[in-house]
Coordinates of C-alpha atoms in Angstrom, one line a residue:
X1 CA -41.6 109.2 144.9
X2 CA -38.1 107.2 144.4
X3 CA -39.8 104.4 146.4
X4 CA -42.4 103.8 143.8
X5 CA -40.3 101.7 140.9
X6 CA -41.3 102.5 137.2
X7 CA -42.3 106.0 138.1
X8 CA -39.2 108.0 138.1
X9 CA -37.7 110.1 134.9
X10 CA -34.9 108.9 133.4
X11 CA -32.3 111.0 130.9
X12 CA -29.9 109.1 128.9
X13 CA -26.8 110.6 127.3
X14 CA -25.1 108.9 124.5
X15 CA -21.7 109.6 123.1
X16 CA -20.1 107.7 120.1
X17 CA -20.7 105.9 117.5
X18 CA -24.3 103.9 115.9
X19 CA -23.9 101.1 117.6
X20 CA -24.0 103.1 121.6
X21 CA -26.7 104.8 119.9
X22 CA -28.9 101.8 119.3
X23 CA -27.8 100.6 123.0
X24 CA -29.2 103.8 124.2
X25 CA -32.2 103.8 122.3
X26 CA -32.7 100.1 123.2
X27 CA -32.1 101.1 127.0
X28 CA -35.1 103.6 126.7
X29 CA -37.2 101.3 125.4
X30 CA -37.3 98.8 128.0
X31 CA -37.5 101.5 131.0
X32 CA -40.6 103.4 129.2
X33 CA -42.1 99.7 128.3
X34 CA -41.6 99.4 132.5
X35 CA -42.9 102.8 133.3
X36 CA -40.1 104.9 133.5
X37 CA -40.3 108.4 131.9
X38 CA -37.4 109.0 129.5
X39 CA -36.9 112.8 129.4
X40 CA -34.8 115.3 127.8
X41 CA -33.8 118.1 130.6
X42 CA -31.2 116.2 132.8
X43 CA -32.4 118.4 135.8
X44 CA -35.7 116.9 135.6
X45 CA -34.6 113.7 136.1
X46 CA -34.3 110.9 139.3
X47 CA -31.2 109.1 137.5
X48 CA -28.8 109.7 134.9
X49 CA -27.9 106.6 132.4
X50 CA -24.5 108.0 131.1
X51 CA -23.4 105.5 127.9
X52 CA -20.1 106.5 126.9
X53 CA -17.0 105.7 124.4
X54 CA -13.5 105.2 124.5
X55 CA -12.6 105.6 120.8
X56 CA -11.7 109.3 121.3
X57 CA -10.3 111.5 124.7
X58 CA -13.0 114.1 124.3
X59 CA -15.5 112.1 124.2
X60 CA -14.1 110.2 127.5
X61 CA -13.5 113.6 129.3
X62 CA -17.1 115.1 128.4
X63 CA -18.7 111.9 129.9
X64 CA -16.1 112.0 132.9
X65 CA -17.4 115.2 132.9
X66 CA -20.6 114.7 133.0
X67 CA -20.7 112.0 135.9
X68 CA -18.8 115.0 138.3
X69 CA -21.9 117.4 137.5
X70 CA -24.5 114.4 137.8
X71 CA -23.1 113.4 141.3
X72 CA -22.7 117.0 142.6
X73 CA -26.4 117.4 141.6
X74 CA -27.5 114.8 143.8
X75 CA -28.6 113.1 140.4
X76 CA -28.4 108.7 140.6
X77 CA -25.8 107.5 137.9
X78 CA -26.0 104.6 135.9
X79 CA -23.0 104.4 133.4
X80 CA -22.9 102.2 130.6
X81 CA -21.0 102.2 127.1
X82 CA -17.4 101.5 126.0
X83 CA -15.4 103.0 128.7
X84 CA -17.1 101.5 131.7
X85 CA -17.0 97.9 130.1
X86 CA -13.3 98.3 129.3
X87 CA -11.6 99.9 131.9
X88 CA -14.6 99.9 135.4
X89 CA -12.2 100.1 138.2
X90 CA -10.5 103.7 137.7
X91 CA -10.8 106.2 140.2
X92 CA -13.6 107.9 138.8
X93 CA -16.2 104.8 138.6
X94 CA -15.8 103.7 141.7
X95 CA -19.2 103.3 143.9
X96 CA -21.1 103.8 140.5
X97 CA -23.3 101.3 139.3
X98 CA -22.5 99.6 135.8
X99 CA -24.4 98.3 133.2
X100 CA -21.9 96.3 130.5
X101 CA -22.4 96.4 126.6
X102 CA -23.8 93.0 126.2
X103 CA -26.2 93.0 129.3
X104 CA -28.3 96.2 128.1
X105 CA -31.7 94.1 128.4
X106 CA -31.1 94.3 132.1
X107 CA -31.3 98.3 132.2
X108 CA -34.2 98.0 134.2
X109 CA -33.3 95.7 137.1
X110 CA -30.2 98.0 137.4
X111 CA -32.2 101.3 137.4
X112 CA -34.5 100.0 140.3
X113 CA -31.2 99.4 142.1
X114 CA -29.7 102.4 141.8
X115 CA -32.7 104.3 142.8
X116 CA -32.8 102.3 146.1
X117 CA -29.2 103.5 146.6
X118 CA -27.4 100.0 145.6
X119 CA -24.8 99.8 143.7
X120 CA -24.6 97.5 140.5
X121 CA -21.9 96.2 138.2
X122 CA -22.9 94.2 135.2
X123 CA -20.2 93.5 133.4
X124 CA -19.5 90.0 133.0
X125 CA -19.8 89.0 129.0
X126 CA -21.5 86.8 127.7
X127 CA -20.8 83.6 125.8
X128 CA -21.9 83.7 122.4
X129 CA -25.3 81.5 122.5
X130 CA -26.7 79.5 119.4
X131 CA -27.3 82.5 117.6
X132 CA -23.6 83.4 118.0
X133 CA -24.2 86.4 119.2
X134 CA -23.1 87.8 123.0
X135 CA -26.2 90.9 122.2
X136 CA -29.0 92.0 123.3
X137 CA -31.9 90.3 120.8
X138 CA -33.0 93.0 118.2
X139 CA -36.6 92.7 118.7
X140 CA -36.3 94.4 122.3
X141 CA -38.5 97.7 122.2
X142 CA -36.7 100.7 121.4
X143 CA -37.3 105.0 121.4
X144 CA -35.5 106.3 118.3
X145 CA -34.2 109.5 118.3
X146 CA -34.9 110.3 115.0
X147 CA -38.2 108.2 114.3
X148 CA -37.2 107.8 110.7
X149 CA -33.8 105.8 110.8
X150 CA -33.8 102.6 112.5
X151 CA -30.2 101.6 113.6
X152 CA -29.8 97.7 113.6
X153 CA -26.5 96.1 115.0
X154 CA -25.8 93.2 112.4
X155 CA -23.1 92.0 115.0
X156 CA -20.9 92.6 117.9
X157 CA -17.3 92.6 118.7
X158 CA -14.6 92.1 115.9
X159 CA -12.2 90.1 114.8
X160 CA -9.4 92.4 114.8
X161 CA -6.6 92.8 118.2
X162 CA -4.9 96.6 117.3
X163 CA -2.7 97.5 119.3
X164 CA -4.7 100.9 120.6
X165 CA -7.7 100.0 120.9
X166 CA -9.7 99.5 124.2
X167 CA -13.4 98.9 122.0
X168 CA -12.1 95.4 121.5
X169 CA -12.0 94.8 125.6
X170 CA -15.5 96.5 125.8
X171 CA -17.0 94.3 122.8
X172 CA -14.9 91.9 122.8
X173 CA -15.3 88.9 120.0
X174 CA -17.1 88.4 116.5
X175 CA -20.6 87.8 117.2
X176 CA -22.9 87.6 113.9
X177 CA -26.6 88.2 114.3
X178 CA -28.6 85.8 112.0
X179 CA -30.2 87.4 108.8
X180 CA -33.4 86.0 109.6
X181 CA -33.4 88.1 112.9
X182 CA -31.9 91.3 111.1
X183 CA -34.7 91.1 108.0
X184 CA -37.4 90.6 111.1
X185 CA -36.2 93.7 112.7
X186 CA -36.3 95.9 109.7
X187 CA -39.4 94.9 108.3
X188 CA -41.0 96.1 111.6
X189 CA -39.2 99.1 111.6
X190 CA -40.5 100.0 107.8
X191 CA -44.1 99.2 109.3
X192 CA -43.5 101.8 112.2
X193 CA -42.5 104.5 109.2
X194 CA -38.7 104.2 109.3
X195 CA -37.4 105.6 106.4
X196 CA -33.9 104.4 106.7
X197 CA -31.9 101.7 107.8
X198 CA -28.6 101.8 109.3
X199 CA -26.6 98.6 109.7
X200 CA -23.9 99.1 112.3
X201 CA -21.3 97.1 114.3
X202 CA -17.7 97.3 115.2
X203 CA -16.8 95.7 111.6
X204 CA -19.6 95.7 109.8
X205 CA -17.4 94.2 106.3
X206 CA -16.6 91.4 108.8
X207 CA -20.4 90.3 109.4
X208 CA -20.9 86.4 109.1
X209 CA -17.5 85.3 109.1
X210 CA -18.2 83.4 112.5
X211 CA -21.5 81.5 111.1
X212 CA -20.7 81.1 107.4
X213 CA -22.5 83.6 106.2
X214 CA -20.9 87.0 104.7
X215 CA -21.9 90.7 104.3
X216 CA -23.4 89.9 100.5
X217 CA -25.4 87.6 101.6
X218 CA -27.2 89.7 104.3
X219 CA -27.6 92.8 102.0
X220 CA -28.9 90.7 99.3
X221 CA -32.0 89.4 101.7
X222 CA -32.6 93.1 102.6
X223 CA -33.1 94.7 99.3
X224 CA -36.0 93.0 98.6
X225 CA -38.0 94.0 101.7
X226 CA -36.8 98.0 101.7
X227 CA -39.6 99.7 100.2
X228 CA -38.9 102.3 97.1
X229 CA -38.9 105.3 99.0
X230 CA -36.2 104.3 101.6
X231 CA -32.8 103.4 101.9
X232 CA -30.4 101.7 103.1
X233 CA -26.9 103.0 105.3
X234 CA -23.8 100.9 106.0
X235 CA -21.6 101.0 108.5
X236 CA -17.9 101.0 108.6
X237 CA -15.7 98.5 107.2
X238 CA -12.1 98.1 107.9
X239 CA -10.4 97.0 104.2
X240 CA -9.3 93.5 104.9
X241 CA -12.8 92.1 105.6
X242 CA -14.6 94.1 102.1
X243 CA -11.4 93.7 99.9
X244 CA -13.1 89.9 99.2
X245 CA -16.4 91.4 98.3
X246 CA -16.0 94.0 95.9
X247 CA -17.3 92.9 93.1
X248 CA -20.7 91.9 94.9
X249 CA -20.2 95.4 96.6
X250 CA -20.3 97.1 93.7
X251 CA -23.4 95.0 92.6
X252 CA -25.3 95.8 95.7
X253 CA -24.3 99.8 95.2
X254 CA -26.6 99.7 91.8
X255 CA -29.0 99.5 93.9
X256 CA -31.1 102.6 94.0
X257 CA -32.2 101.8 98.0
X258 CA -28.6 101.4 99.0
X259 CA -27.1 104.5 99.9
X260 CA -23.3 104.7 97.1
X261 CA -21.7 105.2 100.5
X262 CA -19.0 103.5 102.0
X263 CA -16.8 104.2 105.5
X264 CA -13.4 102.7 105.3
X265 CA -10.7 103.9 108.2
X266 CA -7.1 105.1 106.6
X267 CA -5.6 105.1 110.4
X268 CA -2.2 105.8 108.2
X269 CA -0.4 106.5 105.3
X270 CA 2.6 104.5 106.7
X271 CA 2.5 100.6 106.0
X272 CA 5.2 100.4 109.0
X273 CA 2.9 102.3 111.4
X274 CA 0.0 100.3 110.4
X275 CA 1.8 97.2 110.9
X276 CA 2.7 98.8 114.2
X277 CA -1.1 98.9 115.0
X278 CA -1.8 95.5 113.9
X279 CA -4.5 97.1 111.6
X280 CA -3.8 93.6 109.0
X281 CA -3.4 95.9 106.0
X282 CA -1.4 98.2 104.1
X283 CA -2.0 101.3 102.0
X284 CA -2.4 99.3 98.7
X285 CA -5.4 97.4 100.0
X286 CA -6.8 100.8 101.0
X287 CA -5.9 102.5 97.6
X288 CA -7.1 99.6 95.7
X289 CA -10.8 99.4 97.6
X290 CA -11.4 102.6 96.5
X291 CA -10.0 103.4 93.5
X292 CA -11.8 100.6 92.4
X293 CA -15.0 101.1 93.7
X294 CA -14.4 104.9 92.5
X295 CA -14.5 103.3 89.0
X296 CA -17.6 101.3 89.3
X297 CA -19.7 104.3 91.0
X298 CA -18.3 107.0 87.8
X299 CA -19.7 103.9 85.6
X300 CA -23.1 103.5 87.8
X301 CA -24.0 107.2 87.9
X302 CA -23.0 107.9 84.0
X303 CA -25.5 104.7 83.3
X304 CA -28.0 106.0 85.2
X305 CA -27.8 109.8 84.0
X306 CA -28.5 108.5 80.5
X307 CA -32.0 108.9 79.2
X308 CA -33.9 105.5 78.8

């Protein structure tokens, strides 16, 4: 059977955040559209598409983990995510194939490899094309896990160099995804029954800042195409790149399909430490993003608990 390409079963394990899960999902996608069976029982499958993250140790050991009990199953591995991107030559990965983060529309020519009994390594990034943007496009096919949400990367990469952090050498730069493209991909997703949207990227406050657009901007084309019984999710923001926009933030949260939610890191309640980090803040900016947006959301919910 492994000889006849498109007809083996494929599992795919996902740790992390939004963004590895829409590379996942994407992943699947393009091996079902190619005849690949995407399944849920690991021992049931030909190959294993591992797609990790580096943002946490646990997470690191539990897909380390994982590729020890895939190999001494006799299971193909394919890893992919984070971990493999940023750091592919320790001991661990060697003579495994590798898909990188920004060549995920290639799943498929590296799955018929590794089920051949090649080895792979895709890793070389991508220069950000016309679109500014080293990702995969958004309109690839995708299996969602939870049919409802629809998770759509607004960019990849950041802007930020901490001093920690290894996502940055997976991801690598700022690379904005054009509304029009974003507003495509959610409209279809609405017509498939999606009943949320989740925006996600590395920095989502940071989106547009390398093609003169801004995060306002993009929100502002979306409300108008979310129908009234969904809603809208953003991602995480670090404070310097939302601490420009809170007035339009606060705006935008009025909205009733935009979700009053907002992810901000704290890292540290130390201004030395988080210079230390590089995180280009201090605890003011953090106290003053959300005591203020505090204030507008007490405002929004009293205006709206009044009878009209």
């Amino acid at each position: 059977i492994l000889s006849l390409t498109g007809t083996q079963r494929i599992y795919i394990k996902t740790w992390g955040c939004s963004h590895n899960n829409s590379d996942g999902e994407y992943m699947a996608g393009l091996l079902a559209a190619n005849g690949y069976q995407i399944v849920d029982n690991e021992l049931d499958a030909h190959l294993w598409i591992l797609n990790s993250c580096t943002v946490k140790n646990p997470a690191e050991d539990h897909f380390r983990n994982s590729i020890k009990s895939g190999l001494s199953s006799g299971k193909k591995i394919v890893v992919a995510g984070c971990v493999s991107q940023a750091t592919p030559y320790v001991d661990y990965l060697r003579n495994i194939s590798i898909i990188g983060v920004q060549q995920i529309d290639r799943v498929v020519e590296v799955v018929e490899e590794t089920l051949k009994g090649n080895k792979v390594r895709l890793l070389g990034k991508r220069k950000l094309n016309k679109k500014k943007t080293g990702g995969a496009d958004l309109n690839l096919p995708k299996i969602r896990k939870n049919q409802l949400i629809e998770i759509i990367p607004i960019s990849t990469g950041c802007l930020n160099h901490c001093t920690y952090c290894k996502t940055k050498y997976a991801r690598g730069e700022l690379g904005s995804y054009p509304i029009e493209d974003i507003v495509n991909r959610a409209k279809e997703a609405f017509k498939e029954g999606v009943k949320e949207i989740w925006l996600t990227s590395e920095d989502t406050g940071a989106y547009g800042r390398d093609i003169g657009l801004s995060l306002p901007q993009l929100l502002y084309s979306l409300i108008p195409i979310i129908p009234s019984d969904c809603r809208l999710r953003l991602g995480m923001t670090n404070p310097p790149y939302i601490y420009e926009h809170l007035e339009e933030m606060a705006k935008i949260f009025s909205y009733s399909q935009i979700y009053s939610f907002l992810h901000i890191p704290v890292q540290s309640g130390s201004d030395s430490v988080l210079m230390d980090m590089k995180r280009e803040y201090c605890i003011k900016d953090f106290k003053d993003i959300v005591d203020y947006l505090k204030e507008k959301w007490v405002l929004l919910y009293f205006s709206r608990s009044q009878p009209t």
